[in-house]
CSV table of C-alpha atoms and ligand atoms in Angstrom, one decimal:
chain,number,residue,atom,x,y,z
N,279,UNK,CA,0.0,0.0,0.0
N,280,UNK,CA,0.9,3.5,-1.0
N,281,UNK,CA,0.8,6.2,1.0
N,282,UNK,CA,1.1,10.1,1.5
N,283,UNK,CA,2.3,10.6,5.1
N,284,UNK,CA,1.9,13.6,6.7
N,285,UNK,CA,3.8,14.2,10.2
N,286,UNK,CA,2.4,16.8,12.5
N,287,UNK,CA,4.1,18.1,15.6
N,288,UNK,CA,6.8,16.5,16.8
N,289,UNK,CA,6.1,12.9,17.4
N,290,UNK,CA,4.4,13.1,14.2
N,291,UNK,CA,8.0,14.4,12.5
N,292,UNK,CA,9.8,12.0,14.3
N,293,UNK,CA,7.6,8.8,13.6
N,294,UNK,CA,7.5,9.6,10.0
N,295,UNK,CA,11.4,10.3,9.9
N,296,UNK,CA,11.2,6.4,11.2
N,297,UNK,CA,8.9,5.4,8.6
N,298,UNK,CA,10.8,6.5,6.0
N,299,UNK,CA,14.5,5.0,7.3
N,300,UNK,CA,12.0,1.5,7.4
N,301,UNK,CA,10.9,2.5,3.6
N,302,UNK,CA,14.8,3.1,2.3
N,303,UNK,CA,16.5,0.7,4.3
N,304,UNK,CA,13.7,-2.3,3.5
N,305,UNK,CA,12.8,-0.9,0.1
N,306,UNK,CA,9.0,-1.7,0.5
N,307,UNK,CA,7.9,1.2,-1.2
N,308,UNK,CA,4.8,2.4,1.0
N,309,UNK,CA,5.7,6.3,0.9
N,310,UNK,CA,4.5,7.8,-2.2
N,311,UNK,CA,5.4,11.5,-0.7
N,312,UNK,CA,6.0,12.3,2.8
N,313,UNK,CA,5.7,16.3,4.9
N,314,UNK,CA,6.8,17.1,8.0
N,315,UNK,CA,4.2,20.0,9.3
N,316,UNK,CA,5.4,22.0,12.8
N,317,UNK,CA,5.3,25.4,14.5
N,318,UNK,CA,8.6,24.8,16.2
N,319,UNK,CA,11.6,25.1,13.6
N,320,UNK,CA,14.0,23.9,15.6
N,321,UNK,CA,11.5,20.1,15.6
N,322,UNK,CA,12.0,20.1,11.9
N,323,UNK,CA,15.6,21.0,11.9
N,324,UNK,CA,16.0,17.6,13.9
N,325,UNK,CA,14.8,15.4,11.0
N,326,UNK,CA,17.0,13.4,9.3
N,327,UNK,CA,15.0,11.8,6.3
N,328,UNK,CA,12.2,14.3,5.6
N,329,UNK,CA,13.6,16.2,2.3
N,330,UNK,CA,14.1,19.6,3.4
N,331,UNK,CA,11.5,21.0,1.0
N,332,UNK,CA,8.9,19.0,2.2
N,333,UNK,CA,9.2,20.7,5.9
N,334,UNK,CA,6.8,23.3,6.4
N,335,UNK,CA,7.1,25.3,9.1
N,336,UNK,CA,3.5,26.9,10.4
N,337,UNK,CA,2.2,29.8,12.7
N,338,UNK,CA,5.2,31.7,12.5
N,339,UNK,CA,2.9,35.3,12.8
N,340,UNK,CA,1.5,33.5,15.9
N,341,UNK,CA,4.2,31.7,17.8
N,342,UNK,CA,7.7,32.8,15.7
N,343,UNK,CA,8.9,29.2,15.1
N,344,UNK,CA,9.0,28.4,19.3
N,345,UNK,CA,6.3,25.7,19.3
N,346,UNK,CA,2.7,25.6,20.6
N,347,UNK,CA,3.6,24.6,24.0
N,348,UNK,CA,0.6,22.6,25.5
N,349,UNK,CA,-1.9,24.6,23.8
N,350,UNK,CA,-4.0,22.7,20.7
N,351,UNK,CA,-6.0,26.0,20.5
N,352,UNK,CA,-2.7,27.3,19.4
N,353,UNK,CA,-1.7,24.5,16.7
N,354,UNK,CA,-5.2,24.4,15.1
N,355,UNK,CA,-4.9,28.4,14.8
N,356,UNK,CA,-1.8,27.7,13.1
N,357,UNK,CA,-2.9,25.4,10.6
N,358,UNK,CA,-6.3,27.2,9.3
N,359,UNK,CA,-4.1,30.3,8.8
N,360,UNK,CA,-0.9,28.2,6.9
N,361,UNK,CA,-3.3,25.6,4.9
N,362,UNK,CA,-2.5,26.6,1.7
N,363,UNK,CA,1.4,26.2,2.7
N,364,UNK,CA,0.7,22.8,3.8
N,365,UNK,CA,-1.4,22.4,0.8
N,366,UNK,CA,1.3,23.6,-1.8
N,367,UNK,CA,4.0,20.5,0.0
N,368,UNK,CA,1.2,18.4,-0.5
N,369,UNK,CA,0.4,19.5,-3.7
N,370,UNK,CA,4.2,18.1,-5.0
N,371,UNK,CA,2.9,14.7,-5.7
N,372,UNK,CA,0.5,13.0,-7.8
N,373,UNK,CA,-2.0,11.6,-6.7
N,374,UNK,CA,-2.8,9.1,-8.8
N,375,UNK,CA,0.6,7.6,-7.4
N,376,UNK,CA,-0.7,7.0,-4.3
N,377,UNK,CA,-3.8,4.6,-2.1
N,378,UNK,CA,-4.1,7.0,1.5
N,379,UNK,CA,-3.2,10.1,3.3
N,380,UNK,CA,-1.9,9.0,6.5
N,381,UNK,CA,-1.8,11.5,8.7
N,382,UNK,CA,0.0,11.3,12.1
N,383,UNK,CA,0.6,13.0,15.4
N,384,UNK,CA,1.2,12.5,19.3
N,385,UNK,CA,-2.7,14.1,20.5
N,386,UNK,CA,-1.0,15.2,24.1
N,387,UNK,CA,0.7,18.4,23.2
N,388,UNK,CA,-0.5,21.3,21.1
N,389,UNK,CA,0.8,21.8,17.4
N,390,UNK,CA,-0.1,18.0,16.4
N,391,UNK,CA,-3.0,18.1,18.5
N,392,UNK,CA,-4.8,20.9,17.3
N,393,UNK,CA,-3.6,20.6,13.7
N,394,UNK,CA,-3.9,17.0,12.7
N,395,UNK,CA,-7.7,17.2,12.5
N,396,UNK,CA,-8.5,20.6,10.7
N,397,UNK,CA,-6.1,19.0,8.2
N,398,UNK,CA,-8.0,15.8,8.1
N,399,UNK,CA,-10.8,17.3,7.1
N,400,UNK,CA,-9.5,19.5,4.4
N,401,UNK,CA,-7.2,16.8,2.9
N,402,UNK,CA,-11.3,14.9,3.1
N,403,UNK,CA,-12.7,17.9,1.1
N,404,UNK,CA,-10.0,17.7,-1.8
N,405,UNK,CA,-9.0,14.1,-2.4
N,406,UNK,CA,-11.5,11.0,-3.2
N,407,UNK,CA,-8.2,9.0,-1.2
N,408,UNK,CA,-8.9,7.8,2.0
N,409,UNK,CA,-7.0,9.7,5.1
N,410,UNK,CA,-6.3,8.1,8.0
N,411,UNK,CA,-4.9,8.9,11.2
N,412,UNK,CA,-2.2,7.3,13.5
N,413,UNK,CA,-3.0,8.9,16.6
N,414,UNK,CA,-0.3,8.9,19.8
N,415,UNK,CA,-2.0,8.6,23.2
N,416,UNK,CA,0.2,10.1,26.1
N,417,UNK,CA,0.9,8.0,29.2
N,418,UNK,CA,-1.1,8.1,32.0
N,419,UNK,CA,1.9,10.0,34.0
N,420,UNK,CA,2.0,12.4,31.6
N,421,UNK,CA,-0.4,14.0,33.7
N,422,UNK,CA,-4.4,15.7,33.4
N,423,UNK,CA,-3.1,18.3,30.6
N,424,UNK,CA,-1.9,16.1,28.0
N,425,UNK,CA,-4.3,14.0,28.5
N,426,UNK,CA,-7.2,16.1,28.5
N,427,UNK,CA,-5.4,17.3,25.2
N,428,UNK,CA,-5.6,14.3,23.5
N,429,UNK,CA,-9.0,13.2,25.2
N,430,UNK,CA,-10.7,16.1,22.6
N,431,UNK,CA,-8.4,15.6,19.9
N,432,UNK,CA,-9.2,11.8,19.6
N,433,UNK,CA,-12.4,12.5,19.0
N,434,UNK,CA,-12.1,15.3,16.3
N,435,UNK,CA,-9.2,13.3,15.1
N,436,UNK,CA,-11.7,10.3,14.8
N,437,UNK,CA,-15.1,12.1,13.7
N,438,UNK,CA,-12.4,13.8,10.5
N,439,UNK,CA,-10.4,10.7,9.1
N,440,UNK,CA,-12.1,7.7,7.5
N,441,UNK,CA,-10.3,5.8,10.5
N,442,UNK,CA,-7.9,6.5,13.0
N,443,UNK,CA,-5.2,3.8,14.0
N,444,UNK,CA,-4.4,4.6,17.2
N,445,UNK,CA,-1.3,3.9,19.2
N,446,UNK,CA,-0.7,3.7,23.3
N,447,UNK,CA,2.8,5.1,24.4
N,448,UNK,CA,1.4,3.7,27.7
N,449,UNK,CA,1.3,0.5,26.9
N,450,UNK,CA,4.5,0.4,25.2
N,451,UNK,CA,6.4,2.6,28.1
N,452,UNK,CA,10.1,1.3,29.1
N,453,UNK,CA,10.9,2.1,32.1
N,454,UNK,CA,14.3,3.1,33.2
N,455,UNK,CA,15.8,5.5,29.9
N,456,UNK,CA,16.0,8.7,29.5
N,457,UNK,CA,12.6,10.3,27.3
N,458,UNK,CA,14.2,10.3,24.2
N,459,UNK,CA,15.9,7.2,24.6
N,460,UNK,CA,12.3,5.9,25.6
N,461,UNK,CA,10.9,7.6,22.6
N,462,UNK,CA,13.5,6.0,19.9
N,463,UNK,CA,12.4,2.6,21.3
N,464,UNK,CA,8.6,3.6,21.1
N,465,UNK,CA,9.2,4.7,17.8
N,466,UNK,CA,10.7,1.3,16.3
N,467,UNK,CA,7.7,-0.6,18.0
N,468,UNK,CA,5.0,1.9,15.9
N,469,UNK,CA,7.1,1.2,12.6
N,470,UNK,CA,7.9,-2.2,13.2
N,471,UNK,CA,3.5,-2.5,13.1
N,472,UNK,CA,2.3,-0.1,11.0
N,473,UNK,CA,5.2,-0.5,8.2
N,474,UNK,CA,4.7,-4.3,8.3
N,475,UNK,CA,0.9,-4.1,7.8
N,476,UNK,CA,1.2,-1.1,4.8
N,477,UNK,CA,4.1,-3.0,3.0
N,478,UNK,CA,1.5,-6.0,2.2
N,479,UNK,CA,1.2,-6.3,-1.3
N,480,UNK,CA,3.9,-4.0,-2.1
N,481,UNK,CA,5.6,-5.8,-5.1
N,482,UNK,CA,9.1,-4.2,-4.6
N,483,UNK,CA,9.0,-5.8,-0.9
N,484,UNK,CA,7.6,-9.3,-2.2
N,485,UNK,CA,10.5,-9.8,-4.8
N,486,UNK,CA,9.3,-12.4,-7.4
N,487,UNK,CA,8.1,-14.6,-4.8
N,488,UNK,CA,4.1,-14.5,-5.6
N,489,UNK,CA,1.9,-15.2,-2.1
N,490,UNK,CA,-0.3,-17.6,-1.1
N,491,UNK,CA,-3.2,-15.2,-0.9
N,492,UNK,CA,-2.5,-11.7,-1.7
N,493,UNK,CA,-3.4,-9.1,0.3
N,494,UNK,CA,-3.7,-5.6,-1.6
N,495,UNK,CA,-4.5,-1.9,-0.7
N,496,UNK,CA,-7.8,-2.8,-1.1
N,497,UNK,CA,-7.8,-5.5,1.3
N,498,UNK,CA,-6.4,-2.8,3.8
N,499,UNK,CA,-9.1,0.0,2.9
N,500,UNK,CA,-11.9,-2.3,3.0
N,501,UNK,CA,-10.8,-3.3,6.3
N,502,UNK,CA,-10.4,-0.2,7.6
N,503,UNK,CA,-13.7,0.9,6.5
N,504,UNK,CA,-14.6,4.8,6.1
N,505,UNK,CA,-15.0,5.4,10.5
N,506,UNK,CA,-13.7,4.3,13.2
N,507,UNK,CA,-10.5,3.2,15.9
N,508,UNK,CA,-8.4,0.8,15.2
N,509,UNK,CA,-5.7,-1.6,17.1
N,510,UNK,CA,-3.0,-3.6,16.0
N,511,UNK,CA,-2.0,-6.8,17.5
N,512,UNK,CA,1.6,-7.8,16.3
N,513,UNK,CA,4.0,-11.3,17.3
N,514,UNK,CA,7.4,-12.4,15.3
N,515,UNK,CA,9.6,-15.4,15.6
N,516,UNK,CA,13.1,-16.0,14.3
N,517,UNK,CA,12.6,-18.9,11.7
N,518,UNK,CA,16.0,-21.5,12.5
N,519,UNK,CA,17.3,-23.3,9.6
N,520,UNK,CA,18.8,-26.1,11.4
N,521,UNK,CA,20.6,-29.6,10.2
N,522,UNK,CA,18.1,-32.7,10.7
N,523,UNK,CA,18.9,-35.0,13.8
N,524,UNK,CA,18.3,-38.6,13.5
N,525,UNK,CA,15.1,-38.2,15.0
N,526,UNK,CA,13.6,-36.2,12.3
N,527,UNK,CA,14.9,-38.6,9.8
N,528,UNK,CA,13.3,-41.8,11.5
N,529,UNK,CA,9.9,-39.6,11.7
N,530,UNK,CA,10.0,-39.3,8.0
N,531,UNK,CA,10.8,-34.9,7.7
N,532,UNK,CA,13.2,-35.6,5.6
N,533,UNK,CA,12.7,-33.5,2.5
N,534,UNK,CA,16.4,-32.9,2.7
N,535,UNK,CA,16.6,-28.9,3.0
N,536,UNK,CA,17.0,-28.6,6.4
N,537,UNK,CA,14.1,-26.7,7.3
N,538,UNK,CA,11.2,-27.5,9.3
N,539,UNK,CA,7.8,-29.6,8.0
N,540,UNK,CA,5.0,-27.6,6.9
N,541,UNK,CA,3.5,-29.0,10.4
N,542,UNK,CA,5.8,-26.9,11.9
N,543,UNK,CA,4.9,-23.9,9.9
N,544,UNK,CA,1.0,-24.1,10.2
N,545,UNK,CA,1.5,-24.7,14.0
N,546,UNK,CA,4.0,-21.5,13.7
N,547,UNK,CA,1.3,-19.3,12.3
N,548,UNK,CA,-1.3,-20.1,14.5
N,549,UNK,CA,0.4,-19.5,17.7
N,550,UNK,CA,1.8,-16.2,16.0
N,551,UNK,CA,-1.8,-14.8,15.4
N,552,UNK,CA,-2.8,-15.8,18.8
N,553,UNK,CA,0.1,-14.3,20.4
N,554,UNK,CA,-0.5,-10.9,18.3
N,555,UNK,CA,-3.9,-11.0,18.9
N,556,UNK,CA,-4.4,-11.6,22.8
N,557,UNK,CA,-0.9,-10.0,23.7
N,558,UNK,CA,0.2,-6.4,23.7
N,559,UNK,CA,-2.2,-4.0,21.3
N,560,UNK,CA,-1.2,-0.5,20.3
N,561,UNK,CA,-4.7,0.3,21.5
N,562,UNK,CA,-6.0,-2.2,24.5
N,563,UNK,CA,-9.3,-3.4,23.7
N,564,UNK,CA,-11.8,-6.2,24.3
N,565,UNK,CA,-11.0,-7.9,21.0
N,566,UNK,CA,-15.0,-9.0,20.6
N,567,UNK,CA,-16.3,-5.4,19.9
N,568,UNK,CA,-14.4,-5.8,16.7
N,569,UNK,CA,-16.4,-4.5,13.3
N,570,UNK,CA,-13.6,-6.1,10.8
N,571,UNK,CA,-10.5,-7.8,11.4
N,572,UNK,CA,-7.4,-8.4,8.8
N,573,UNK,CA,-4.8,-10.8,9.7
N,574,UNK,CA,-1.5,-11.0,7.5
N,575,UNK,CA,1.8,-13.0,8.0
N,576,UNK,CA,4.7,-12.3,5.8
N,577,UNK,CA,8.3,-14.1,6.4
N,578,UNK,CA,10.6,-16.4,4.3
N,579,UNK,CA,8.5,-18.4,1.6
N,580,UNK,CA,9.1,-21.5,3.3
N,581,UNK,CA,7.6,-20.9,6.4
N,582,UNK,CA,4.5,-19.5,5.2
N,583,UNK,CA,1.5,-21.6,4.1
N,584,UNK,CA,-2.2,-21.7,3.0
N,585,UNK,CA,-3.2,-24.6,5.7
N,586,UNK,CA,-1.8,-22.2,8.7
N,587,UNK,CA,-3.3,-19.2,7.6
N,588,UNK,CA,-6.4,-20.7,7.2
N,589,UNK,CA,-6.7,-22.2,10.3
N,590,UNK,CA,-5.5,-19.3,12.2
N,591,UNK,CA,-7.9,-17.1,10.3
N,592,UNK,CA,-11.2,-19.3,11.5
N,593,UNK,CA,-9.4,-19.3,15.3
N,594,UNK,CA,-9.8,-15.3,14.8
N,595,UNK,CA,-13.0,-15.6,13.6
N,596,UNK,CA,-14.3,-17.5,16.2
N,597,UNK,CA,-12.4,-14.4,19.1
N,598,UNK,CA,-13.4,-11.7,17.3
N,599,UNK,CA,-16.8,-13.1,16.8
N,600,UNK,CA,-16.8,-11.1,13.7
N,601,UNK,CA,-17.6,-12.2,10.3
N,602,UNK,CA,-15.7,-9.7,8.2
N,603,UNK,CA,-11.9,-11.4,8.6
N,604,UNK,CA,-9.5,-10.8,5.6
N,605,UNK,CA,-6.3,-12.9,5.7
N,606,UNK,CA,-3.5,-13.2,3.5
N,607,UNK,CA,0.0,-13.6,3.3
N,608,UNK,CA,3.6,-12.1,1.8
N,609,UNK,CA,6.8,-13.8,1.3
N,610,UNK,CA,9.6,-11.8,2.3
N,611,UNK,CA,12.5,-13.8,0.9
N,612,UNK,CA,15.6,-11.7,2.4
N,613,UNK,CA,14.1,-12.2,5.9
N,614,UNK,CA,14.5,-14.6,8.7
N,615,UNK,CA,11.6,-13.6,11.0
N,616,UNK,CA,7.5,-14.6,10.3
N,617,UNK,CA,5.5,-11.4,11.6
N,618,UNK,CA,1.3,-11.7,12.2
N,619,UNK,CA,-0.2,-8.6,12.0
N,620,UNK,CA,-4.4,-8.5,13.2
N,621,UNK,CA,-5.7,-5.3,12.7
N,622,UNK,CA,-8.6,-4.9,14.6
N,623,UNK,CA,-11.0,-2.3,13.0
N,624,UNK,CA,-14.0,-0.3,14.4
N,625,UNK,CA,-13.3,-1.4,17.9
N,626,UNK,CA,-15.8,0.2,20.4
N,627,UNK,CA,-15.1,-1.3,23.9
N,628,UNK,CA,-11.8,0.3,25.0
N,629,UNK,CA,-11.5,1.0,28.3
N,630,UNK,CA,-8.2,3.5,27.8
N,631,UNK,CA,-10.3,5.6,26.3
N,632,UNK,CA,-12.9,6.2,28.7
N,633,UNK,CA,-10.3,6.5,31.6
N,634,UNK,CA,-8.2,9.0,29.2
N,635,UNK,CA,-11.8,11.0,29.4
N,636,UNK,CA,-12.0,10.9,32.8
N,637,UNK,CA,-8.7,12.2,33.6
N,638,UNK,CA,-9.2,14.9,30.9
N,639,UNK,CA,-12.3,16.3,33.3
N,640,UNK,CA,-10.5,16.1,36.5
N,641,UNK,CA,-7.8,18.0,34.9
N,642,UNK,CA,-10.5,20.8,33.7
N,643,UNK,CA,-12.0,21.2,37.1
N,644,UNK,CA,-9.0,20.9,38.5
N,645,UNK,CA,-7.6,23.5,36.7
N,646,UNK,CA,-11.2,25.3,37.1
N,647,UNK,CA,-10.6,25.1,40.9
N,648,UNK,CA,-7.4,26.5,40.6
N,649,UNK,CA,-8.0,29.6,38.2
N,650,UNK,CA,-10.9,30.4,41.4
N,651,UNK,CA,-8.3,30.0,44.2
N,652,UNK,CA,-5.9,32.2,42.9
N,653,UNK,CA,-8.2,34.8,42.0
N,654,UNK,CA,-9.6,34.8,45.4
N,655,UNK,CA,-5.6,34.7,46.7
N,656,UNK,CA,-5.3,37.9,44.4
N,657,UNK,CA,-8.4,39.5,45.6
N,658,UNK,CA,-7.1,38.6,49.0
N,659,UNK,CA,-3.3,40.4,48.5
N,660,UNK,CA,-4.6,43.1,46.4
N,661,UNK,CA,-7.4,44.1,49.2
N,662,UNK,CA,-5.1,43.7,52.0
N,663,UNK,CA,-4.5,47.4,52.2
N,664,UNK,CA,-7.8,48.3,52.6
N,665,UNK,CA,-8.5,45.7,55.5
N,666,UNK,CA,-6.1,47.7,57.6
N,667,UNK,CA,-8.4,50.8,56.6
I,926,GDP,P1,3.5,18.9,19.5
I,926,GDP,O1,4.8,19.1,18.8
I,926,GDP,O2,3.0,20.1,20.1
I,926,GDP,O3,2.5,18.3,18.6
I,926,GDP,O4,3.6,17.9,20.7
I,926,GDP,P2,4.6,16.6,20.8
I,926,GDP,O5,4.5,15.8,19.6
I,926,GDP,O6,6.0,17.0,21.3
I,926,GDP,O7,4.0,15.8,22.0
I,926,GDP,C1,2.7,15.3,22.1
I,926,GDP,C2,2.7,14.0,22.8
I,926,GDP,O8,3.4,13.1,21.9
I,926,GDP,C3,3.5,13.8,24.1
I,926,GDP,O9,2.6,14.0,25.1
I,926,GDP,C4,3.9,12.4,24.1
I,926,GDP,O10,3.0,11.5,24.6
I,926,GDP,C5,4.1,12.1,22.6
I,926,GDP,N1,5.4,12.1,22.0
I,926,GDP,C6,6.4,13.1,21.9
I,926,GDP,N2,7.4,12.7,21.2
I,926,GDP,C7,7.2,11.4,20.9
I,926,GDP,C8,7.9,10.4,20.2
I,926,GDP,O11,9.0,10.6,19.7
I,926,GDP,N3,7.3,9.2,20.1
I,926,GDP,C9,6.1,8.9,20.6
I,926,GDP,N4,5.6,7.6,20.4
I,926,GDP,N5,5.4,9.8,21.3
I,926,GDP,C10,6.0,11.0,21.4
């Protein structure tokens, strides 16, 4: 799959400066044209793969190139005034060249935050592609602003994209590092999903190998549907090429390559899929309020099969309870690791969410209790003087 990225703020610069080292290093071929949108220059100075004419730099009458702080008020004043900026970067490609907008962006803070949406909906109004969002939820110690942030932006994040793939730095914290350190990490565990699951059917990734089942863009858009949250289950496993022991010979696996049966690769994949899909999401979930789920495993030709893929898409099935499961597979023939990816679309029980709410009104009457105390403490001070009247 194809797609115009769009990074907004700074997580969203620096997650598609990932995306792009994935693209060039793997040569999958998923990023038809790629723009790194800020109000803080010294953000997009930082980037090391976004071609410098392709970083626009937003709000400068507003904040002078410092950033939008906390404030999304701030980044989505930015971005109605500079549209046509952002517009003329995006403008640079064809369209016809690419399958989805993707737009991304951590929903805590303020440039990303208040931006990502209005341009969601004016990349809607122009383009008959799909745009979808990869929205970054804050951790819980992040604390009742930036949470409260992206409580609101979520939802006009999700209300303008066709679907909004959401991702948890919570559930993915390390503990121990530095932020940035924590933050590199992070960012390899988004790419390492979200680059897997766009590079299906991408024929430069797939080399002459042809799959089992194809999966195509359309497989992907269909799955994604045109609303909605969804989360990503993902689980890999080094495939060994080992020498045959005795053992195997006498048990009749002897078709002389040195690799495992296709037993072992159908019981492979279906422990894969479970693992992705009852493990670690980017978006915890009850897995049964899924709308439509798409399961893919790519890896080394050999350990990929129809039989396994099969069987591991009636197992998801069966979870999900949903009836709308895509599968499919693609042979990656330079690697040594099968990946599952589930993609669980339209997902409506998420707990994370309604806590993230929560927190997001404590932190407005908390900050409502506040903005009374201290103008009663003012009152207070200022009236002092005529107390002693
Ligand atoms: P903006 O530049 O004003 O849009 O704000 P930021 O992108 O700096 O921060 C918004 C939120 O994004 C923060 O609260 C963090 O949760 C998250 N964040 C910041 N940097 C990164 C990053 O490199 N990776 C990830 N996964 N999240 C980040």
């Amino acid at each position: 799959m194809k797609l115009a990225m769009i990074g907004f703020g700074q997580a969203g610069g620096k997650i598609l400066d990932r995306f792009l080292e994935y693209d060039s290093t793997r040569g999958t071929g998923i990023i038809g044209h790629a723009v790194a949108v800020n109000t803080a220059k010294a953000d997009l100075m930082g980037l090391d793969y976004v071609p410098n004419e392709n970083r626009v730099l937003i709000g400068q009458s507003v904040v002078k190139g410092h950033g939008a702080g906390t404030e999304p008020e701030l980044g989505e004043r930015c971005a109605r005034e500079d549209m046509e900026e952002i517009q003329t970067a995006i403008d640079t490609m064809t369209s016809s060249e690419i399958d989805a907008f993707l737009i991304m962006a951590g929903l805590g803070g303020g440039t990303g935050s208040g931006g990502a949406p209005i341009l969601a909906e004016h990349l809607q109004r122009l383009y008959v592609e799909p745009v979808y969002g990869l929205g970054i939820l804050p951790a819980r110690d992040e604390g009742g602003i930036y949470n409260r942030n992206a409580a609101r932006s979520f939802q006009e994040f999700a209300e303008s994209v066709d679907n909004l793939l959401t991702f948890d730095n919570d559930a993915f914290k390390t503990g121990g590092e530095s932020l940035g350190e924590g933050y590199a990490e992070i960012n390899q565990e988004i790419v390492a999903r979200f680059g897997a699951l766009f590079s299906a059917g991408e024929v430069e990734a797939m080399g002459d190998d042809v799959a089992e089942s194809v999966v195509d863009a359309s497989e992907i858009i269909n799955t994604l549907g045109d609303h909605g949250i969804t989360s990503i289950g993902y689980a890999s496993e080094e495939v060994e090429s080992q020498s045959k022991g005795l053992l195997d010979r006498f048990r009749g696996n002897n078709d002389g390559d040195g690799l495992e049966s296709s037993g072992d690769a159908t019981n492979r994949i279906t422990s894969l899929v479970r693992r992705a899909t009852l493990g670690k999401l980017t978006l915890q979930c009850e897995v049964d309020s899924t709308e439509r789920a798409l399961l893919l495993v790519s890896g080394p030709p050999k350990a990929l099969n129809r039989k396994g893929i099969d069987k591991a898409r009636k197992w998801l099935e069966e979870t999900t309870g949903c009836m709308e499961v895509r599968a499919g597979d693609y042979p990656l023939p330079n690697e040594n690791r099968v990946a599952a990816i589930v993609v669980l679309s339209g997902v409506t029980d998420v707990p994370r969410v309604k806590e993230m709410q929560r927190m997001a009104i404590e932190a407005e009457e908390n900050v409502e209790q506040l903005r009374a105390k201290s103008e009663e403490d003012l009152d207070d001070l200022i009236e002092y003087g005529d107390d002693e009247e």
